[in-house]
PDB file of C-alpha atoms in Angstrom:
ATOM      1  CA  PRO A   1       0.122  -0.146   0.101  1.00 54.00           C
ATOM      2  CA  MET A   2       0.888   3.465  -0.818  1.00 57.00           C
ATOM      3  CA  THR A   3       2.477   5.792   1.993  1.00 70.00           C
ATOM      4  CA  ARG A   4       0.471   8.797   2.818  1.00 68.00           C
ATOM      5  CA  GLU A   5       3.154  11.242   1.536  1.00 73.00           C
ATOM      6  CA  GLU A   6       2.854   9.249  -1.942  1.00 64.00           C
ATOM      7  CA  GLN A   7      -1.327   9.211  -1.319  1.00 58.00           C
ATOM      8  CA  GLU A   8      -0.645  12.129  -1.360  1.00 63.00           C
ATOM      9  CA  LYS A   9       1.818  12.729  -4.597  1.00 60.00           C
ATOM     10  CA  ALA A  10      -0.321  10.377  -6.461  1.00 55.00           C
ATOM     11  CA  ARG A  11      -3.230  12.309  -5.944  1.00 51.00           C
ATOM     12  CA  ALA A  12      -1.279  15.857  -7.234  1.00 55.00           C
ATOM     13  CA  ALA A  13       0.178  13.515 -10.561  1.00 51.00           C
ATOM     14  CA  GLY A  14      -3.695  12.338 -11.610  1.00 51.00           C
ATOM     15  CA  MET A  15      -3.159   9.080 -10.074  1.00 51.00           C
ATOM     16  CA  SER A  16      -5.908   6.457  -7.847  1.00 51.00           C
ATOM     17  CA  VAL A  17      -4.272   6.049  -4.300  1.00 50.00           C
ATOM     18  CA  ASN A  18      -6.074   2.159  -5.392  1.00 51.00           C
ATOM     19  CA  TYR A  19      -3.080   1.935  -8.383  1.00 48.00           C
ATOM     20  CA  HIS A  20      -0.894  -1.212  -6.596  1.00 47.00           C
ATOM     21  CA  GLY A  21       2.299  -0.334  -9.126  1.00 50.00           C
ATOM     22  CA  ASP A  22       4.858   1.685  -8.566  1.00 53.00           C
ATOM     23  CA  PRO A  23       4.285   4.917  -7.667  1.00 54.00           C
ATOM     24  CA  GLY A  24       8.357   5.998  -8.206  1.00 53.00           C
ATOM     25  CA  CYS A  25       8.084   5.518 -11.847  1.00 52.00           C
ATOM     26  CA  ALA A  26       7.537   8.576 -13.821  1.00 54.00           C
ATOM     27  CA  ARG A  27       5.817   6.476 -16.079  1.00 52.00           C
ATOM     28  CA  ASN A  28       3.408   5.857 -14.068  1.00 53.00           C
ATOM     29  CA  TYR A  29       2.799   9.648 -13.500  1.00 54.00           C
ATOM     30  CA  SER A  30      -0.223  11.448 -15.167  1.00 54.00           C
ATOM     31  CA  ASP A  31       1.093  14.222 -18.179  1.00 64.00           C
ATOM     32  CA  LEU A  32      -1.850  16.434 -17.340  1.00 68.00           C
ATOM     33  CA  THR A  33      -1.082  18.663 -20.918  1.00 77.00           C
ATOM     34  CA  LEU A  34      -0.949  15.702 -23.212  1.00 90.00           C
ATOM     35  CA  PRO A  35      -3.993  15.932 -26.098  1.00 89.00           C
ATOM     36  CA  SER A  36      -6.087  12.403 -25.645  1.00 88.00           C
ATOM     37  CA  HIS A  37      -5.259  11.022 -29.119  1.00 89.00           C
ATOM     38  CA  ARG A  38      -1.105  10.547 -28.075  1.00 94.00           C
ATOM     39  CA  ASN A  39      -1.814   9.399 -24.842  1.00 96.00           C
ATOM     40  CA  THR A  40      -0.322   5.609 -24.995  1.00 96.00           C
ATOM     41  CA  SER A  41      -2.600   4.587 -21.770  1.00 96.00           C
ATOM     42  CA  PHE A  42      -5.406   2.243 -21.477  1.00 96.00           C
ATOM     43  CA  TRP A  43      -6.790   1.064 -18.534  1.00 95.00           C
ATOM     44  CA  ILE A  44      -9.067  -2.277 -19.267  1.00 95.00           C
ATOM     45  CA  ASP A  45     -11.541  -3.335 -17.167  1.00 92.00           C
ATOM     46  CA  ARG A  46     -13.888  -6.745 -16.081  1.00 91.00           C
ATOM     47  CA  LEU A  47     -10.662  -8.956 -16.296  1.00 93.00           C
ATOM     48  CA  PRO A  48     -10.999 -12.390 -14.535  1.00 91.00           C
ATOM     49  CA  TRP A  49      -9.122 -11.755 -11.226  1.00 88.00           C
ATOM     50  CA  ASN A  50      -7.011 -14.142 -11.482  1.00 90.00           C
ATOM     51  CA  VAL A  51      -5.306 -13.394 -15.211  1.00 93.00           C
ATOM     52  CA  THR A  52      -1.506 -13.453 -15.748  1.00 94.00           C
ATOM     53  CA  GLU A  53       1.058 -11.678 -18.322  1.00 95.00           C
ATOM     54  CA  SER A  54       1.586 -13.983 -20.160  1.00 95.00           C
ATOM     55  CA  GLU A  55      -2.568 -13.756 -21.268  1.00 96.00           C
ATOM     56  CA  MET A  56      -2.633  -9.879 -21.165  1.00 96.00           C
ATOM     57  CA  PHE A  57      -0.068 -10.082 -23.660  1.00 96.00           C
ATOM     58  CA  SER A  58      -1.551 -12.835 -26.311  1.00 95.00           C
ATOM     59  CA  ALA A  59      -4.261 -10.725 -26.242  1.00 94.00           C
ATOM     60  CA  ILE A  60      -2.342  -7.709 -27.484  1.00 93.00           C
ATOM     61  CA  ARG A  61      -0.387  -9.335 -30.422  1.00 92.00           C
ATOM     62  CA  GLY A  62      -0.513  -6.944 -33.821  1.00 93.00           C
ATOM     63  CA  CYS A  63      -0.224  -3.513 -31.492  1.00 96.00           C
ATOM     64  CA  GLY A  64       3.363  -2.831 -31.086  1.00 97.00           C
ATOM     65  CA  ARG A  65       5.818  -2.734 -28.382  1.00 97.00           C
ATOM     66  CA  ILE A  66       4.956  -2.300 -24.915  1.00 97.00           C
ATOM     67  CA  ASP A  67       6.054  -1.019 -22.052  1.00 97.00           C
ATOM     68  CA  VAL A  68       4.127  -1.101 -18.875  1.00 96.00           C
ATOM     69  CA  LEU A  69       1.545  -4.751 -18.117  1.00 96.00           C
ATOM     70  CA  HIS A  70       0.855  -4.056 -14.790  1.00 93.00           C
ATOM     71  CA  ILE A  71      -2.215  -5.968 -13.087  1.00 93.00           C
ATOM     72  CA  ASN A  72      -3.927  -5.067 -10.175  1.00 90.00           C
ATOM     73  CA  ARG A  73      -5.948  -8.632  -9.143  1.00 81.00           C
ATOM     74  CA  GLY A  74      -9.125  -6.951  -7.642  1.00 66.00           C
ATOM     75  CA  LYS A  75     -10.496  -8.698  -4.102  1.00 57.00           C
ATOM     76  CA  ALA A  76      -6.615 -10.745  -4.086  1.00 50.00           C
ATOM     77  CA  ILE A  77      -5.132  -7.692  -3.320  1.00 49.00           C
ATOM     78  CA  ASP A  78      -7.900  -4.993  -2.075  1.00 50.00           C
ATOM     79  CA  PRO A  79     -10.745  -6.656  -0.471  1.00 51.00           C
ATOM     80  CA  SER A  80     -11.786  -2.756  -0.830  1.00 51.00           C
ATOM     81  CA  PHE A  81     -12.374  -3.674  -4.933  1.00 52.00           C
ATOM     82  CA  ASN A  82     -15.424  -5.038  -6.932  1.00 56.00           C
ATOM     83  CA  ASP A  83     -14.867  -9.252  -8.089  1.00 68.00           C
ATOM     84  CA  GLY A  84     -12.697  -8.743 -10.930  1.00 83.00           C
ATOM     85  CA  ALA A  85      -9.306  -7.542 -11.736  1.00 91.00           C
ATOM     86  CA  ALA A  86      -7.627  -4.387 -14.167  1.00 93.00           C
ATOM     87  CA  ALA A  87      -4.816  -3.605 -15.952  1.00 95.00           C
ATOM     88  CA  ARG A  88      -2.935  -0.495 -17.499  1.00 95.00           C
ATOM     89  CA  LEU A  89      -1.321  -1.340 -20.349  1.00 97.00           C
ATOM     90  CA  ILE A  90       1.221   1.413 -21.850  1.00 97.00           C
ATOM     91  CA  PHE A  91       2.578   1.180 -25.486  1.00 97.00           C
ATOM     92  CA  PHE A  92       6.602   2.821 -26.030  1.00 97.00           C
ATOM     93  CA  THR A  93       4.689   4.182 -29.682  1.00 97.00           C
ATOM     94  CA  GLU A  94       1.445   7.075 -30.973  1.00 96.00           C
ATOM     95  CA  GLN A  95       0.778   4.642 -33.760  1.00 97.00           C
ATOM     96  CA  GLY A  96       1.092   1.361 -30.895  1.00 97.00           C
ATOM     97  CA  ALA A  97      -1.496   2.861 -28.963  1.00 97.00           C
ATOM     98  CA  ALA A  98      -4.027   3.770 -31.091  1.00 96.00           C
ATOM     99  CA  ASN A  99      -3.183   0.707 -33.148  1.00 97.00           C
ATOM    100  CA  CYS A 100      -4.490  -1.005 -29.716  1.00 96.00           C
ATOM    101  CA  TRP A 101      -7.293   1.766 -29.651  1.00 96.00           C
ATOM    102  CA  ALA A 102      -9.082   1.358 -33.141  1.00 95.00           C
ATOM    103  CA  ARG A 103      -8.308  -2.372 -32.589  1.00 95.00           C
ATOM    104  CA  TYR A 104      -9.830  -3.327 -29.402  1.00 96.00           C
ATOM    105  CA  GLY A 105     -11.202   0.414 -27.719  1.00 95.00           C
ATOM    106  CA  SER A 106     -14.552  -0.085 -25.895  1.00 91.00           C
ATOM    107  CA  GLU A 107     -16.218   2.961 -27.874  1.00 89.00           C
ATOM    108  CA  LYS A 108     -16.322   2.153 -31.166  1.00 89.00           C
ATOM    109  CA  ASN A 109     -15.480  -1.919 -30.547  1.00 92.00           C
ATOM    110  CA  PRO A 110     -17.133  -3.390 -27.092  1.00 92.00           C
ATOM    111  CA  GLY A 111     -16.167  -6.914 -26.118  1.00 91.00           C
ATOM    112  CA  ALA A 112     -13.338  -7.113 -28.745  1.00 95.00           C
ATOM    113  CA  PHE A 113     -10.995  -7.820 -26.552  1.00 95.00           C
ATOM    114  CA  LYS A 114     -10.952 -11.145 -24.846  1.00 95.00           C
ATOM    115  CA  VAL A 115      -9.465 -13.348 -22.086  1.00 95.00           C
ATOM    116  CA  ARG A 116     -10.902 -16.988 -21.768  1.00 93.00           C
ATOM    117  CA  GLY A 117     -13.307 -16.224 -24.270  1.00 92.00           C
ATOM    118  CA  VAL A 118     -14.784 -13.010 -21.928  1.00 89.00           C
ATOM    119  CA  ALA A 119     -15.300  -9.326 -23.201  1.00 93.00           C
ATOM    120  CA  ALA A 120     -12.985  -7.035 -21.218  1.00 94.00           C
ATOM    121  CA  ARG A 121     -13.993  -3.237 -21.696  1.00 94.00           C
ATOM    122  CA  VAL A 122     -10.322  -1.103 -23.510  1.00 96.00           C
ATOM    123  CA  CYS A 123     -10.159   2.288 -22.406  1.00 95.00           C
ATOM    124  CA  ARG A 124      -8.551   5.331 -22.782  1.00 94.00           C
ATOM    125  CA  ASP A 125      -6.207   5.696 -19.684  1.00 93.00           C
ATOM    126  CA  ARG A 126      -7.042   9.416 -17.437  1.00 90.00           C
ATOM    127  CA  LEU A 127      -3.692   8.882 -16.720  1.00 90.00           C
ATOM    128  CA  LYS A 128      -2.199  10.255 -19.313  1.00 93.00           C
ATOM    129  CA  THR A 129       1.262   9.175 -20.710  1.00 94.00           C
ATOM    130  CA  PRO A 130       3.655  10.608 -23.446  1.00 94.00           C
ATOM    131  CA  GLU A 131       5.695   8.062 -26.280  1.00 95.00           C
ATOM    132  CA  HIS A 132       8.187   6.807 -24.347  1.00 95.00           C
ATOM    133  CA  PRO A 133      11.857   8.534 -24.903  1.00 94.00           C
ATOM    134  CA  ASP A 134      13.172   5.959 -26.131  1.00 94.00           C
ATOM    135  CA  ALA A 135      10.800   5.049 -28.963  1.00 94.00           C
ATOM    136  CA  GLY A 136      13.413   5.350 -31.775  1.00 93.00           C
ATOM    137  CA  THR A 137      15.417   3.165 -29.886  1.00 95.00           C
ATOM    138  CA  PRO A 138      15.800  -1.608 -29.772  1.00 95.00           C
ATOM    139  CA  ALA A 139      14.416  -0.764 -26.565  1.00 96.00           C
ATOM    140  CA  SER A 140      12.084  -3.855 -25.610  1.00 97.00           C
ATOM    141  CA  ARG A 141      10.773  -5.466 -22.271  1.00 98.00           C
ATOM    142  CA  CYS A 142      12.239  -8.441 -24.011  1.00 98.00           C
ATOM    143  CA  ILE A 143      15.477  -9.649 -23.200  1.00 98.00           C
ATOM    144  CA  ARG A 144      17.956 -12.239 -25.852  1.00 98.00           C
ATOM    145  CA  MET A 145      20.383 -13.698 -24.195  1.00 98.00           C
ATOM    146  CA  THR A 146      22.891 -16.733 -26.031  1.00 98.00           C
ATOM    147  CA  GLY A 147      26.282 -18.555 -24.867  1.00 97.00           C
ATOM    148  CA  SER A 148      27.876 -21.801 -24.014  1.00 97.00           C
ATOM    149  CA  LYS A 149      25.646 -24.395 -21.642  1.00 96.00           C
ATOM    150  CA  ASP A 150      28.254 -24.455 -19.638  1.00 94.00           C
ATOM    151  CA  GLU A 151      28.403 -20.896 -19.250  1.00 94.00           C
ATOM    152  CA  ILE A 152      25.080 -19.060 -18.929  1.00 95.00           C
ATOM    153  CA  THR A 153      21.868 -21.384 -18.468  1.00 96.00           C
ATOM    154  CA  ALA A 154      18.298 -19.133 -17.817  1.00 97.00           C
ATOM    155  CA  GLU A 155      17.350 -20.555 -14.642  1.00 97.00           C
ATOM    156  CA  ALA A 156      20.651 -19.100 -13.315  1.00 96.00           C
ATOM    157  CA  VAL A 157      19.963 -15.842 -14.644  1.00 97.00           C
ATOM    158  CA  ILE A 158      16.781 -15.261 -13.536  1.00 98.00           C
ATOM    159  CA  LYS A 159      17.487 -16.554 -10.190  1.00 97.00           C
ATOM    160  CA  TRP A 160      20.574 -14.213 -10.382  1.00 96.00           C
ATOM    161  CA  LEU A 161      18.058 -11.111 -11.182  1.00 97.00           C
ATOM    162  CA  ARG A 162      15.454 -12.399  -8.928  1.00 97.00           C
ATOM    163  CA  GLU A 163      18.301 -10.915  -6.307  1.00 96.00           C
ATOM    164  CA  THR A 164      19.431  -8.348  -7.834  1.00 95.00           C
ATOM    165  CA  ILE A 165      15.888  -6.886  -9.186  1.00 96.00           C
ATOM    166  CA  VAL A 166      11.389  -7.106  -9.114  1.00 95.00           C
ATOM    167  CA  PHE A 167       9.704  -8.306 -12.329  1.00 95.00           C
ATOM    168  CA  GLN A 168       7.596 -10.033 -13.228  1.00 94.00           C
ATOM    169  CA  LEU A 169       7.905 -12.905 -16.341  1.00 95.00           C
ATOM    170  CA  ASP A 170       5.917 -13.012 -19.587  1.00 95.00           C
ATOM    171  CA  GLU A 171       7.662 -16.195 -20.954  1.00 96.00           C
ATOM    172  CA  VAL A 172      10.993 -17.728 -21.519  1.00 97.00           C
ATOM    173  CA  VAL A 173      11.446 -18.103 -25.890  1.00 97.00           C
ATOM    174  CA  TYR A 174      13.736 -21.451 -26.575  1.00 98.00           C
ATOM    175  CA  HIS A 175      15.703 -20.866 -29.721  1.00 97.00           C
ATOM    176  CA  LYS A 176      17.883 -22.703 -32.079  1.00 97.00           C
ATOM    177  CA  THR A 177      21.581 -22.512 -32.519  1.00 96.00           C
ATOM    178  CA  PRO A 178      23.795 -23.746 -35.030  1.00 95.00           C
ATOM    179  CA  ASP A 179      26.076 -24.858 -32.941  1.00 96.00           C
ATOM    180  CA  ALA A 180      25.322 -27.932 -29.644  1.00 95.00           C
ATOM    181  CA  ASN A 181      27.560 -25.920 -27.498  1.00 96.00           C
ATOM    182  CA  MET A 182      26.058 -23.593 -27.345  1.00 97.00           C
ATOM    183  CA  VAL A 183      22.257 -22.068 -25.837  1.00 98.00           C
ATOM    184  CA  SER A 184      20.106 -19.212 -26.958  1.00 98.00           C
ATOM    185  CA  PHE A 185      16.071 -17.779 -25.040  1.00 98.00           C
ATOM    186  CA  THR A 186      14.893 -14.300 -24.585  1.00 98.00           C
ATOM    187  CA  LEU A 187      12.859 -13.539 -21.146  1.00 98.00           C
ATOM    188  CA  ARG A 188      10.290 -11.233 -21.470  1.00 98.00           C
ATOM    189  CA  PHE A 189       9.456  -9.215 -19.469  1.00 98.00           C
ATOM    190  CA  ALA A 190       6.320  -7.769 -18.079  1.00 96.00           C
ATOM    191  CA  ARG A 191       7.267  -4.128 -18.207  1.00 96.00           C
ATOM    192  CA  PHE A 192      10.319  -2.161 -20.744  1.00 97.00           C
ATOM    193  CA  SER A 193      10.098   0.653 -17.518  1.00 94.00           C
ATOM    194  CA  GLY A 194      11.089  -0.640 -13.939  1.00 94.00           C
ATOM    195  CA  GLN A 195      11.559  -3.834 -15.434  1.00 96.00           C
ATOM    196  CA  ALA A 196      13.997  -4.834 -18.761  1.00 97.00           C
ATOM    197  CA  ASN A 197      15.406  -2.057 -18.351  1.00 97.00           C
ATOM    198  CA  LEU A 198      16.206  -2.598 -15.046  1.00 97.00           C
ATOM    199  CA  ALA A 199      17.612  -6.207 -15.853  1.00 97.00           C
ATOM    200  CA  TYR A 200      20.107  -4.866 -19.048  1.00 97.00           C
ATOM    201  CA  GLN A 201      22.057  -2.201 -16.765  1.00 97.00           C
ATOM    202  CA  ALA A 202      22.599  -5.217 -14.075  1.00 97.00           C
ATOM    203  CA  LEU A 203      23.617  -7.418 -16.459  1.00 97.00           C
ATOM    204  CA  ARG A 204      25.524  -4.295 -17.752  1.00 95.00           C
ATOM    205  CA  ARG A 205      27.276  -3.903 -14.573  1.00 95.00           C
ATOM    206  CA  ALA A 206      28.217  -7.252 -13.589  1.00 95.00           C
ATOM    207  CA  ASP A 207      31.612  -8.666 -12.311  1.00 94.00           C
ATOM    208  CA  HIS A 208      30.356 -12.323 -13.557  1.00 90.00           C
ATOM    209  CA  PHE A 209      29.046 -12.279 -16.639  1.00 93.00           C
ATOM    210  CA  ARG A 210      31.597  -9.644 -18.013  1.00 92.00           C
ATOM    211  CA  ARG A 211      33.814 -12.236 -17.450  1.00 93.00           C
ATOM    212  CA  LEU A 212      31.590 -14.688 -19.535  1.00 93.00           C
ATOM    213  CA  SER A 213      33.712 -15.686 -23.215  1.00 91.00           C
ATOM    214  CA  SER A 214      30.131 -16.315 -24.843  1.00 94.00           C
ATOM    215  CA  PHE A 215      27.648 -14.733 -22.966  1.00 96.00           C
ATOM    216  CA  GLN A 216      25.813 -11.260 -25.340  1.00 96.00           C
ATOM    217  CA  PHE A 217      22.688  -9.765 -25.000  1.00 97.00           C
ATOM    218  CA  TRP A 218      20.725  -7.701 -26.072  1.00 98.00           C
ATOM    219  CA  PHE A 219      16.870  -5.893 -26.557  1.00 98.00           C
ATOM    220  CA  ASP A 220      14.921  -8.080 -28.444  1.00 98.00           C
ATOM    221  CA  HIS A 221      11.436  -8.127 -30.608  1.00 96.00           C
ATOM    222  CA  ASP A 222       8.160  -7.745 -28.715  1.00 97.00           C
ATOM    223  CA  PRO A 223       6.094 -10.248 -30.498  1.00 96.00           C
ATOM    224  CA  CYS A 224       3.431  -7.513 -29.353  1.00 96.00           C
ATOM    225  CA  GLU A 225       3.962  -5.210 -32.102  1.00 94.00           C
TER     226      GLU A 225
END
């Protein structure tokens, strides 16, 4: 729960005190001067109370790179919530947001966004978020890694990251390699801001990984594009 100081800051910036995301992340606060059509943020409600990040990302394919997905899981975390869950979804670009709105926006296409066959409601978030400053770079919520099987495994990287930062994973995807002694995989995080970007920076700074001669990593394609 937010502290009283965080609640006051949230209200001043247009954030609901019921929002359970990271109050310290600048992308979680509203740009009050932003025109609505340039808002890259959505509020999706009427979701199953136990909806997962993977289910949400699977339903959003083909719109654009996702910056943030944060799920508020209703009464599972707050008895004052109504039944069901809601999610805040932020795209990297205005175009990605426009694609989402055209396809799933509840004003023109009510019921188009479905999870487990149940229609959810997709609205422009009143917390307005501009296009991400890194929209023109390869940055994404997905980090591809490759290295020798003797030096690296996805399990070892995830374990190390969990000891370093807090994050949620959408999924781990393994890729074929021409060399049987090498391994390649992608960690798909729930968000870029505050998760994948911190993981990338932590990997760059870590002496352990810098000493691995075969280890390489880079931002990978987001399948939601």
